[in-house]
Coordinates of C-alpha atoms in Angstrom, one line a residue:
M11 CA -20.8 0.3 42.1
V12 CA -23.5 -0.5 39.6
T13 CA -23.3 3.0 38.2
Y14 CA -19.5 2.5 37.7
F15 CA -20.0 -0.6 35.7
K16 CA -22.7 1.0 33.6
M17 CA -20.3 3.9 32.9
K18 CA -17.5 1.6 32.0
R19 CA -19.8 -0.3 29.6
Q20 CA -20.8 2.9 27.9
E21 CA -17.1 3.9 27.7
W22 CA -16.2 0.6 26.0
K23 CA -19.0 1.1 23.4
I24 CA -17.7 4.6 22.6
K25 CA -14.1 3.2 22.2
K26 CA -15.4 0.4 20.0
L27 CA -17.1 2.9 17.7
F28 CA -14.1 5.2 17.6
Y29 CA -11.6 2.4 16.8
N30 CA -13.9 0.9 14.1
A31 CA -14.0 4.4 12.5
I32 CA -10.2 4.6 12.5
L33 CA -9.9 1.1 11.0
G34 CA -12.4 2.0 8.3
F35 CA -10.4 5.1 7.5
L36 CA -7.1 3.2 7.3
H37 CA -8.6 0.5 5.1
N38 CA -9.8 3.2 2.7
Q39 CA -6.4 4.8 2.7
E40 CA -4.8 1.5 1.7
E41 CA -7.2 1.2 -1.3
I42 CA -6.4 4.8 -2.4
W43 CA -2.7 4.1 -2.1
G44 CA -3.1 1.0 -4.2
I45 CA -4.9 2.9 -6.9
M46 CA -2.3 5.6 -6.9
Q47 CA 0.5 3.1 -7.3
K48 CA -1.3 1.5 -10.3
M49 CA -1.8 5.0 -11.8
Y50 CA 1.9 5.8 -11.5
I51 CA 3.0 2.6 -13.2
A52 CA 0.5 3.1 -16.0
L53 CA 1.3 6.8 -16.6
K54 CA 5.0 7.2 -15.9
D55 CA 6.0 7.2 -19.6
T56 CA 3.1 9.4 -20.8
S57 CA 3.8 12.8 -22.4
A58 CA 2.3 15.9 -20.9
D59 CA 0.0 16.4 -23.9
E60 CA -1.7 13.0 -23.5
F61 CA -1.6 12.9 -19.7
Q62 CA -5.1 14.2 -19.0
K63 CA -6.8 11.8 -21.4
E64 CA -4.7 8.8 -20.3
F65 CA -5.2 9.6 -16.7
I66 CA -9.0 9.5 -17.0
D67 CA -8.9 6.4 -19.1
R68 CA -6.5 4.5 -16.7
L69 CA -8.4 5.6 -13.6
A70 CA -11.7 4.3 -15.1
E71 CA -10.0 1.0 -16.0
I72 CA -8.5 0.6 -12.5
I73 CA -11.8 1.4 -10.8
H74 CA -13.7 -1.1 -12.9
E75 CA -11.1 -3.8 -12.3
D76 CA -11.3 -3.4 -8.5
R77 CA -15.1 -3.5 -8.4

């Protein structure tokens, strides 16, 4: 019986680590989605010739605002 409880305790530890990793990944995805939305709003009216320069400039601005 003691072995069973030890096994269950280890199982709960592994589940906790697994769920925390999933939550961390999802939180990171939300940040990325927010950055992509800001980039779309900033660059939706930019011409193709200026897109690369504007993309890099806007991305740098958004990253510095969030930090």
